[in-house]
Structures are given as C-alpha cells and as structure tokens.
Amino acid sequence: MEIKSANFIKGIRGSDDILNDLRPQIAFIGRSNVGKSSVINSLVGTKKALVKSSSLPGKTREINFFLINNDLFFVDLPGYGFAKIKSVEKEKLRKLILWYLLSEEVKPKRKIVLIIDFKVGPSEFDLEMINLLKENNFDFIITANKIDKISKGARLKQLKEISRKLGTENIVLFSAKTGDGKDELFEKLKIKN
C-alpha cells in the first residue's frame, strides 16, 4: 500500500468512540526518546512532520491516532521509562499504556511496533514490555531505531548483542533519519510502500 494520506485525528487519555472504529491499528510503543514519532513520520514520508517530535523525552502524554489512507490507524503511545517526570505522572502514563494494550474497550485488531534504541540496546523497561506482549499473545515487531548512530562496521556486533538480550534475531534495523529499514518494516506490517 502506498501511503497517500495521513491525518491526525485525535489524542485520547481514556475511553473514546474511536476505540469502536473497527479499522486496524498499528501501535508504536517504546521508551521515551527512542524516536517513535520520528519512525511514524519516516513511514508516512510527508515533508511536513505529521507527528510532533521533541528532543526532550516524555512529551507525548496521550494516545494519538493518525488515519492512514482512510484504511487504518497509526497509534502513537506515550513513551515509558522516563526518569525525569514526577512519579505520579509516570504512573498515569504507565496505566494509560497498559489500558490501551489490555483493555477490552479497544475493539479493532492491533499490531504493535516496539521500538528500541539500537545504540543503547534494550532497557529493563523494553524487556518488561516484550514479556507483557508475549504473555498477552500480541502480534508485535521489534524495531531497532537509530542505526545511523553506529558505524556500519559496528552494527553487526551490536545486533548480535541485542539479539542475545532479546532472545530473537527477528529485529528490523531502522533509521528514521535515513529511511533505512523502511521497506522491511512495511513488509512485516504487510503494507506495501
């Protein structure tokens, strides 16, 4: 599928009619500042950023829905694991993420893109999220963003280390900056670019 249109629909913090829309949802989740918004912008390919991104972690505080080609939603979830926000706010965000993932209120079929930082590797929070997704039988794709931050020669070593920590070699290497990995991620999502 070629992405011809992508529009921000709304941000939610709980129950909403959009959850009853039966169009499929592809949810992007990951640690704060891992580049979720940048990955979505890269996939959509518009010159003007569809999703606001920031160098400051923890800016996304709601679940944002973007309608793609009038066929499906890209869903940008808040980041997890950011240490510099108040623990009360951190707990609210954690509950919001878990609510979206586990609530029976969310009707349509969901696929999850779990984004990790390729340079940093998986965090404790990433490993916890992977376990949660596995325990609840989610269809998810691990995407290692920011491969452009490591020299091409060092990438194989880093990939082996990440694969060892995650217990899988099924990882999409991605760069929101250069577009590397875009076709592979589209293929895994069953979206033709």
Short mmCIF file of C-alpha atoms in Angstrom, two decimals:
data_model
loop_
_atom_site.label_atom_id
_atom_site.label_comp_id
_atom_site.label_asym_id
_atom_site.label_seq_id
_atom_site.Cartn_x
_atom_site.Cartn_y
_atom_site.Cartn_z
CA MET A 1 0.00 0.00 0.00
CA GLU A 2 1.25 3.44 -0.84
CA ILE A 3 0.60 5.99 1.87
CA LYS A 4 -1.35 8.71 0.08
CA SER A 5 -2.94 10.37 3.07
CA ALA A 6 -2.14 10.61 6.74
CA ASN A 7 -4.08 12.82 9.13
CA PHE A 8 -4.03 13.41 12.85
CA ILE A 9 -7.48 12.50 14.17
CA LYS A 10 -7.26 12.95 17.93
CA GLY A 11 -5.42 12.30 21.15
CA ILE A 12 -7.13 10.41 23.95
CA ARG A 13 -6.46 9.67 27.60
CA GLY A 14 -9.18 7.09 28.17
CA SER A 15 -12.49 5.86 26.78
CA ASP A 16 -13.43 7.29 23.39
CA ASP A 17 -15.62 6.38 20.41
CA ILE A 18 -12.53 5.97 18.22
CA LEU A 19 -11.87 2.71 20.06
CA ASN A 20 -15.02 1.26 18.47
CA ASP A 21 -13.80 2.04 14.95
CA LEU A 22 -13.03 -1.38 13.50
CA ARG A 23 -10.23 -0.27 11.19
CA PRO A 24 -6.95 -1.99 12.15
CA GLN A 25 -4.50 -0.19 14.40
CA ILE A 26 -0.72 -0.26 14.32
CA ALA A 27 0.53 0.98 17.68
CA PHE A 28 4.05 2.34 18.14
CA ILE A 29 5.46 1.88 21.61
CA GLY A 30 8.86 2.26 23.23
CA ARG A 31 10.98 4.03 25.77
CA SER A 32 10.84 7.82 25.96
CA ASN A 33 13.06 9.49 23.36
CA VAL A 34 13.54 6.32 21.30
CA GLY A 35 12.13 8.01 18.21
CA LYS A 36 8.55 6.70 17.97
CA SER A 37 7.27 9.93 16.44
CA SER A 38 10.22 10.09 14.04
CA VAL A 39 9.62 6.49 12.93
CA ILE A 40 5.97 7.30 12.17
CA ASN A 41 6.98 10.44 10.26
CA SER A 42 9.54 8.42 8.29
CA LEU A 43 6.98 5.76 7.37
CA VAL A 44 4.41 8.34 6.30
CA GLY A 45 7.03 10.17 4.27
CA THR A 46 5.48 13.63 4.32
CA LYS A 47 7.71 16.68 4.10
CA LYS A 48 5.90 18.31 6.99
CA ALA A 49 6.07 16.27 10.21
CA LEU A 50 2.76 14.56 10.90
CA VAL A 51 3.76 13.65 14.45
CA LYS A 52 5.39 16.28 16.62
CA SER A 53 8.70 15.06 17.95
CA SER A 54 10.95 16.59 20.55
CA SER A 55 14.50 16.16 21.77
CA LEU A 56 13.02 16.32 25.27
CA PRO A 57 11.80 12.90 26.44
CA GLY A 58 8.29 12.40 27.73
CA LYS A 59 6.45 14.92 25.53
CA THR A 60 3.73 12.51 24.34
CA ARG A 61 1.24 12.33 27.21
CA GLU A 62 -1.77 10.86 25.40
CA ILE A 63 -2.57 8.20 22.82
CA ASN A 64 -2.51 9.88 19.40
CA PHE A 65 -4.44 8.46 16.43
CA PHE A 66 -3.44 9.10 12.81
CA LEU A 67 -5.69 7.89 9.99
CA ILE A 68 -3.68 6.37 7.14
CA ASN A 69 -5.33 6.23 3.68
CA ASN A 70 -8.70 6.09 5.42
CA ASP A 71 -7.92 2.36 5.94
CA LEU A 72 -6.08 2.03 9.25
CA PHE A 73 -4.71 3.95 12.21
CA PHE A 74 -1.15 4.53 13.29
CA VAL A 75 -1.30 4.94 17.06
CA ASP A 76 1.49 6.83 18.85
CA LEU A 77 1.63 5.78 22.50
CA PRO A 78 3.44 7.71 25.25
CA GLY A 79 6.97 6.61 25.99
CA TYR A 80 7.74 4.57 29.06
CA GLY A 81 10.64 4.58 31.48
CA PHE A 82 11.48 8.28 31.53
CA ALA A 83 13.00 9.12 34.91
CA LYS A 84 12.69 12.92 34.95
CA ILE A 85 8.93 13.23 35.29
CA LYS A 86 7.09 13.07 38.58
CA SER A 87 6.33 9.53 39.70
CA VAL A 88 2.59 10.32 39.80
CA GLU A 89 2.69 11.36 36.13
CA LYS A 90 4.89 8.38 35.25
CA GLU A 91 2.34 6.04 36.85
CA LYS A 92 -0.51 7.72 34.92
CA LEU A 93 1.34 7.15 31.64
CA ARG A 94 2.12 3.54 32.56
CA LYS A 95 -1.56 2.91 33.34
CA LEU A 96 -2.62 4.61 30.09
CA ILE A 97 -0.30 2.38 28.04
CA LEU A 98 -1.46 -0.77 29.84
CA TRP A 99 -5.10 0.27 29.47
CA TYR A 100 -4.70 0.67 25.70
CA LEU A 101 -2.89 -2.65 25.35
CA LEU A 102 -5.05 -4.76 27.66
CA SER A 103 -8.49 -3.13 27.67
CA GLU A 104 -11.37 -4.95 26.04
CA GLU A 105 -12.66 -1.48 25.13
CA VAL A 106 -10.19 -1.35 22.26
CA LYS A 107 -12.13 -3.31 19.65
CA PRO A 108 -10.10 -3.45 16.43
CA LYS A 109 -7.23 -5.74 15.65
CA ARG A 110 -3.91 -4.29 16.78
CA LYS A 111 -0.36 -4.87 15.71
CA ILE A 112 2.42 -3.46 17.86
CA VAL A 113 5.71 -1.96 16.70
CA LEU A 114 8.03 -2.00 19.72
CA ILE A 115 10.84 0.47 19.10
CA ILE A 116 14.16 0.17 20.89
CA ASP A 117 17.27 2.34 20.62
CA PHE A 118 19.84 0.43 18.54
CA LYS A 119 22.80 2.29 20.06
CA VAL A 120 21.67 1.83 23.68
CA GLY A 121 20.14 -1.64 23.28
CA PRO A 122 17.07 -2.92 25.11
CA SER A 123 16.36 -1.43 28.53
CA GLU A 124 14.81 -3.19 31.51
CA PHE A 125 11.54 -1.46 30.54
CA ASP A 126 11.79 -2.83 26.99
CA LEU A 127 12.27 -6.37 28.32
CA GLU A 128 9.24 -5.96 30.61
CA MET A 129 7.15 -4.71 27.67
CA ILE A 130 8.23 -7.64 25.49
CA ASN A 131 7.20 -10.06 28.25
CA LEU A 132 3.81 -8.33 28.57
CA LEU A 133 3.25 -8.51 24.81
CA LYS A 134 4.23 -12.19 24.70
CA GLU A 135 2.06 -13.09 27.72
CA ASN A 136 -0.95 -11.47 26.04
CA ASN A 137 -0.31 -13.02 22.60
CA PHE A 138 0.21 -9.72 20.78
CA ASP A 139 1.43 -9.66 17.21
CA PHE A 140 4.47 -7.41 17.58
CA ILE A 141 7.55 -6.37 15.65
CA ILE A 142 10.77 -5.28 17.35
CA THR A 143 12.29 -2.33 15.52
CA ALA A 144 15.74 -1.03 16.44
CA ASN A 145 15.79 2.66 15.53
CA LYS A 146 18.79 4.98 15.26
CA ILE A 147 21.08 2.56 13.39
CA ASP A 148 22.62 5.66 11.80
CA LYS A 149 24.19 6.45 15.20
CA ILE A 150 26.57 3.45 14.88
CA SER A 151 29.14 2.89 12.15
CA LYS A 152 28.23 0.23 9.59
CA GLY A 153 31.21 -1.85 10.74
CA ALA A 154 29.99 -1.94 14.36
CA ARG A 155 26.35 -2.72 13.56
CA LEU A 156 26.71 -6.50 13.31
CA LYS A 157 28.34 -6.70 16.76
CA GLN A 158 25.59 -4.51 18.26
CA LEU A 159 22.86 -6.53 16.53
CA LYS A 160 24.30 -9.78 17.93
CA GLU A 161 24.31 -8.29 21.45
CA ILE A 162 20.73 -7.03 21.14
CA SER A 163 19.59 -10.36 19.68
CA ARG A 164 21.22 -12.18 22.60
CA LYS A 165 19.47 -9.96 25.17
CA LEU A 166 16.09 -10.27 23.45
CA GLY A 167 16.39 -13.95 22.58
CA THR A 168 15.50 -13.32 18.93
CA GLU A 169 17.17 -12.35 15.69
CA ASN A 170 13.86 -11.15 14.28
CA ILE A 171 14.60 -7.43 14.59
CA VAL A 172 14.05 -4.71 11.98
CA LEU A 173 17.04 -2.38 11.78
CA PHE A 174 15.73 1.12 11.15
CA SER A 175 16.80 4.71 10.81
CA ALA A 176 14.09 7.35 10.89
CA LYS A 177 16.78 9.79 9.77
CA THR A 178 17.91 7.96 6.59
CA GLY A 179 14.89 5.74 5.90
CA ASP A 180 16.95 2.54 6.16
CA GLY A 181 14.70 -0.38 7.11
CA LYS A 182 11.50 1.31 5.95
CA ASP A 183 10.70 -1.29 3.28
CA GLU A 184 11.41 -4.18 5.67
CA LEU A 185 9.12 -2.70 8.32
CA PHE A 186 6.37 -2.10 5.75
CA GLU A 187 6.76 -5.72 4.63
CA LYS A 188 6.44 -7.03 8.19
CA LEU A 189 3.39 -4.83 8.66
CA LYS A 190 2.06 -6.18 5.36
CA ILE A 191 1.92 -2.65 3.97
CA LYS A 192 3.38 -2.13 0.53
CA ASN A 193 5.25 1.14 0.08
#
